[in-house]
């Protein structure tokens, strides 16, 4: 390991000030992405800023008609939270399927969203539930937050503080996972909201998470698995690798979307 400065601030403001002071500084939350990158020497930030000691960043609570989850909430906490289980059971289920117990007890929702891995689960939930990502500077709608492969709308000195999820009428998440990594080969999150239906896909897109408008229009007319019969997703722009071709992923999207709708209606 190379030499670097390590700080553990007590407030978001302190963390933001430290982040702005040194170019190429990095925030560390759970560390499941950053630490392996450092070990492989794929990055060498001069300053690491640990968010783990900032009070309140791991809170999970209801505020009005929104479920609010702090950026430092661990996946295991989201999965076991009574508030999440009652408000959005699909989100608790999603969190329970992330990685293995070691990953779930260290990884955080804020770290996952900031990294925006194309096979991560939370981006699909945020996009399907029309979540708002709150930072130390502003509020960003999910549709505007995810901008591409490992890319987000976050500015260099911007820190995610919490995520606000409006409550859906119905929702479900189904994924076909890589058995080794447990990342989604394809994951589909379906949410029926008061005025719309949203379908978000992770794991399949070459540019990361995306919505399937054709599915949304069909499900808005009738929220049932059969509404998706005969609607196919194009393989263009989908990942193709040793785990599955683009055509295979396109097929899985349709299958998993129907399963997710069935699960949401159960």
Tab-separated table of C-alpha atoms in Angstrom, residues 33-239:
chain	number	residue	atom	x	y	z
A	33	UNK	CA	-15.209	-0.913	-4.120
A	34	UNK	CA	-12.529	1.552	-3.116
A	35	UNK	CA	-10.332	-0.728	-0.983
A	36	UNK	CA	-9.856	-3.392	-3.716
A	37	UNK	CA	-9.055	-0.596	-6.188
A	38	UNK	CA	-6.399	0.728	-3.817
A	39	UNK	CA	-4.947	-2.738	-3.281
A	40	UNK	CA	-4.641	-3.244	-7.018
A	41	UNK	CA	-3.078	0.240	-7.292
A	42	UNK	CA	-5.638	1.226	-9.902
A	43	UNK	CA	-6.028	4.513	-8.030
A	44	UNK	CA	-3.796	6.426	-5.641
A	45	UNK	CA	-5.792	9.208	-3.965
A	46	UNK	CA	-3.644	11.380	-1.696
A	47	UNK	CA	-6.371	11.689	0.934
A	48	UNK	CA	-9.086	9.272	2.135
A	49	UNK	CA	-12.026	10.740	4.039
A	50	UNK	CA	-13.967	8.232	6.142
A	51	UNK	CA	-17.677	9.010	6.643
A	52	UNK	CA	-18.346	6.302	9.229
A	53	UNK	CA	-18.262	8.572	12.298
A	54	UNK	CA	-20.722	11.202	11.106
A	55	UNK	CA	-23.805	11.054	13.331
A	56	UNK	CA	-27.169	10.566	11.663
A	57	UNK	CA	-25.927	9.477	8.241
A	58	UNK	CA	-27.175	5.924	8.872
A	59	UNK	CA	-30.705	6.867	9.974
A	60	UNK	CA	-33.755	5.169	8.469
A	61	UNK	CA	-37.126	6.832	9.033
A	62	UNK	CA	-40.465	7.805	7.555
A	63	UNK	CA	-41.013	11.470	6.756
A	64	UNK	CA	-44.515	12.132	5.503
A	65	UNK	CA	-45.114	9.904	2.489
A	66	UNK	CA	-41.424	9.203	1.904
A	67	UNK	CA	-39.040	6.624	3.288
A	68	UNK	CA	-35.749	8.377	4.035
A	69	UNK	CA	-32.552	6.312	4.240
A	70	UNK	CA	-29.253	7.830	5.318
A	71	UNK	CA	-26.302	7.420	2.973
A	72	UNK	CA	-24.307	5.392	5.524
A	73	UNK	CA	-27.106	2.891	6.186
A	74	UNK	CA	-25.686	-0.603	5.718
A	75	UNK	CA	-27.386	-3.029	3.352
A	76	UNK	CA	-28.109	-5.331	6.305
A	77	UNK	CA	-29.794	-2.464	8.162
A	78	UNK	CA	-32.024	-1.694	5.182
A	79	UNK	CA	-32.888	-5.381	4.835
A	80	UNK	CA	-33.829	-5.788	8.513
A	81	UNK	CA	-35.435	-2.383	9.105
A	82	UNK	CA	-39.048	-2.586	10.249
A	83	UNK	CA	-39.696	0.816	8.655
A	84	UNK	CA	-38.429	-0.352	5.257
A	85	UNK	CA	-40.223	-3.688	5.509
A	86	UNK	CA	-43.525	-1.961	6.186
A	87	UNK	CA	-43.155	0.939	3.760
A	88	UNK	CA	-41.424	-0.683	0.763
A	89	UNK	CA	-40.962	-4.451	1.246
A	90	UNK	CA	-39.388	-4.731	-2.218
A	91	UNK	CA	-36.533	-2.477	-1.097
A	92	UNK	CA	-35.878	-4.605	1.991
A	93	UNK	CA	-35.862	-7.704	-0.226
A	94	UNK	CA	-33.417	-6.061	-2.636
A	95	UNK	CA	-31.025	-5.191	0.188
A	96	UNK	CA	-31.174	-8.764	1.519
A	97	UNK	CA	-29.987	-10.073	-1.864
A	98	UNK	CA	-26.854	-7.920	-2.116
A	99	UNK	CA	-23.586	-9.853	-1.980
A	100	UNK	CA	-23.020	-12.029	1.088
A	101	UNK	CA	-23.377	-11.288	4.839
A	102	UNK	CA	-19.925	-9.678	5.015
A	103	UNK	CA	-20.788	-7.311	2.160
A	104	UNK	CA	-24.238	-6.519	3.562
A	105	UNK	CA	-22.856	-5.621	6.992
A	106	UNK	CA	-20.277	-3.181	5.581
A	107	UNK	CA	-21.594	-1.865	2.263
A	108	UNK	CA	-23.749	1.281	2.277
A	109	UNK	CA	-26.530	2.603	0.087
A	110	UNK	CA	-24.732	5.917	-0.443
A	111	UNK	CA	-21.517	4.223	-1.494
A	112	UNK	CA	-23.382	1.997	-3.930
A	113	UNK	CA	-25.176	4.920	-5.558
A	114	UNK	CA	-22.084	7.115	-5.771
A	115	UNK	CA	-20.142	4.291	-7.433
A	116	UNK	CA	-23.016	3.423	-9.807
A	117	UNK	CA	-21.716	0.010	-10.755
A	118	UNK	CA	-23.679	-1.172	-13.823
A	119	UNK	CA	-24.539	-4.440	-12.033
A	120	UNK	CA	-25.507	-2.927	-8.652
A	121	UNK	CA	-29.036	-3.313	-7.273
A	122	UNK	CA	-29.859	0.039	-5.643
A	123	UNK	CA	-29.761	2.091	-8.868
A	124	UNK	CA	-32.700	0.062	-10.199
A	125	UNK	CA	-34.677	0.727	-7.014
A	126	UNK	CA	-33.973	4.453	-7.137
A	127	UNK	CA	-34.943	4.747	-10.784
A	128	UNK	CA	-38.109	2.634	-10.479
A	129	UNK	CA	-39.281	4.309	-7.274
A	130	UNK	CA	-38.509	7.827	-8.558
A	131	UNK	CA	-36.207	8.446	-5.612
A	132	UNK	CA	-34.475	11.712	-4.820
A	133	UNK	CA	-30.789	11.625	-3.912
A	134	UNK	CA	-30.017	14.356	-1.393
A	135	UNK	CA	-26.482	15.741	-1.130
A	136	UNK	CA	-24.802	18.417	0.965
A	137	UNK	CA	-25.608	20.845	-1.859
A	138	UNK	CA	-28.875	19.905	-3.550
A	139	UNK	CA	-31.527	17.314	-4.375
A	140	UNK	CA	-31.166	15.216	-7.526
A	141	UNK	CA	-33.939	13.129	-9.067
A	142	UNK	CA	-32.909	9.573	-9.915
A	143	UNK	CA	-33.679	10.141	-13.605
A	144	UNK	CA	-30.969	12.814	-13.630
A	145	UNK	CA	-28.542	11.217	-11.171
A	146	UNK	CA	-27.346	8.179	-13.150
A	147	UNK	CA	-25.466	9.467	-16.165
A	148	UNK	CA	-23.593	6.414	-17.473
A	149	UNK	CA	-21.151	3.644	-16.662
A	150	UNK	CA	-19.760	4.319	-13.140
A	151	UNK	CA	-20.873	7.898	-13.696
A	152	UNK	CA	-23.295	10.153	-11.795
A	153	UNK	CA	-24.317	13.796	-11.619
A	154	UNK	CA	-22.300	14.270	-8.409
A	155	UNK	CA	-19.792	17.100	-8.417
A	156	UNK	CA	-16.239	16.454	-7.125
A	157	UNK	CA	-16.942	17.970	-3.697
A	158	UNK	CA	-20.529	16.688	-3.366
A	159	UNK	CA	-21.522	14.130	-0.729
A	160	UNK	CA	-24.680	12.026	-0.666
A	161	UNK	CA	-26.394	12.434	2.712
A	162	UNK	CA	-29.679	10.555	2.265
A	163	UNK	CA	-32.080	9.046	-0.245
A	164	UNK	CA	-35.820	9.789	-0.297
A	165	UNK	CA	-38.140	7.091	-1.630
A	166	UNK	CA	-41.803	7.984	-2.323
A	167	UNK	CA	-44.072	5.122	-1.295
A	168	UNK	CA	-45.373	3.056	-4.253
A	169	UNK	CA	-48.710	1.297	-4.420
A	170	UNK	CA	-46.970	-1.922	-5.456
A	171	UNK	CA	-43.355	-2.850	-6.110
A	172	UNK	CA	-41.061	-5.835	-6.531
A	173	UNK	CA	-37.485	-6.613	-7.490
A	174	UNK	CA	-36.305	-9.810	-9.163
A	175	UNK	CA	-32.765	-10.539	-10.264
A	176	UNK	CA	-30.838	-13.295	-11.985
A	177	UNK	CA	-27.520	-13.149	-10.201
A	178	UNK	CA	-24.001	-14.200	-10.948
A	179	UNK	CA	-23.472	-17.114	-8.578
A	180	UNK	CA	-19.886	-16.095	-7.752
A	181	UNK	CA	-20.212	-12.343	-7.199
A	182	UNK	CA	-23.980	-12.194	-6.533
A	183	UNK	CA	-24.108	-9.102	-8.717
A	184	UNK	CA	-27.100	-8.907	-11.035
A	185	UNK	CA	-26.588	-10.465	-14.440
A	186	UNK	CA	-29.986	-8.860	-14.939
A	187	UNK	CA	-32.185	-7.274	-12.300
A	188	UNK	CA	-35.642	-5.747	-12.828
A	189	UNK	CA	-37.415	-3.450	-10.374
A	190	UNK	CA	-41.082	-2.726	-11.089
A	191	UNK	CA	-43.051	-0.057	-9.232
A	192	UNK	CA	-46.671	0.963	-9.595
A	193	UNK	CA	-47.055	4.556	-8.472
A	194	UNK	CA	-50.230	6.691	-8.185
A	195	UNK	CA	-49.806	8.218	-11.644
A	196	UNK	CA	-47.397	5.909	-13.456
A	197	UNK	CA	-45.615	2.573	-13.661
A	198	UNK	CA	-41.815	2.508	-13.771
A	199	UNK	CA	-39.603	-0.395	-14.798
A	200	UNK	CA	-35.864	-0.153	-14.204
A	201	UNK	CA	-33.215	-2.640	-15.315
A	202	UNK	CA	-29.743	-3.160	-13.893
A	203	UNK	CA	-26.942	-5.523	-14.898
A	204	UNK	CA	-27.835	-5.556	-18.571
A	205	UNK	CA	-27.132	-2.097	-19.963
A	206	UNK	CA	-23.707	-1.209	-21.325
A	207	UNK	CA	-24.292	2.319	-19.954
A	208	UNK	CA	-25.712	1.146	-16.637
A	209	UNK	CA	-29.239	1.255	-15.245
A	210	UNK	CA	-32.109	2.183	-17.579
A	211	UNK	CA	-35.891	2.231	-17.848
A	212	UNK	CA	-38.003	0.222	-20.320
A	213	UNK	CA	-40.657	2.575	-21.641
A	214	UNK	CA	-42.522	-0.068	-23.644
A	215	UNK	CA	-43.045	-2.147	-20.497
A	216	UNK	CA	-44.162	0.907	-18.544
A	217	UNK	CA	-46.799	1.882	-21.108
A	218	UNK	CA	-48.191	-1.657	-21.268
A	219	UNK	CA	-48.307	-2.047	-17.490
A	220	UNK	CA	-49.932	1.336	-17.018
A	221	UNK	CA	-52.944	0.031	-18.962
A	222	UNK	CA	-53.071	-3.205	-16.998
A	223	UNK	CA	-50.644	-4.119	-14.244
A	224	UNK	CA	-50.378	-7.829	-14.951
A	225	UNK	CA	-47.638	-10.159	-16.263
A	226	UNK	CA	-49.618	-10.949	-19.418
A	227	UNK	CA	-49.512	-7.283	-20.401
A	228	UNK	CA	-45.860	-7.837	-21.323
A	229	UNK	CA	-46.543	-10.782	-23.637
A	230	UNK	CA	-45.071	-10.135	-27.071
A	231	UNK	CA	-43.067	-7.072	-26.020
A	232	UNK	CA	-39.367	-7.623	-26.595
A	233	UNK	CA	-36.350	-5.632	-25.483
A	234	UNK	CA	-33.716	-5.001	-28.142
A	235	UNK	CA	-30.279	-6.491	-27.560
A	236	UNK	CA	-28.683	-3.320	-28.943
A	237	UNK	CA	-26.758	-1.534	-26.219
A	238	UNK	CA	-26.817	-4.462	-23.801
A	239	UNK	CA	-23.793	-6.147	-22.220
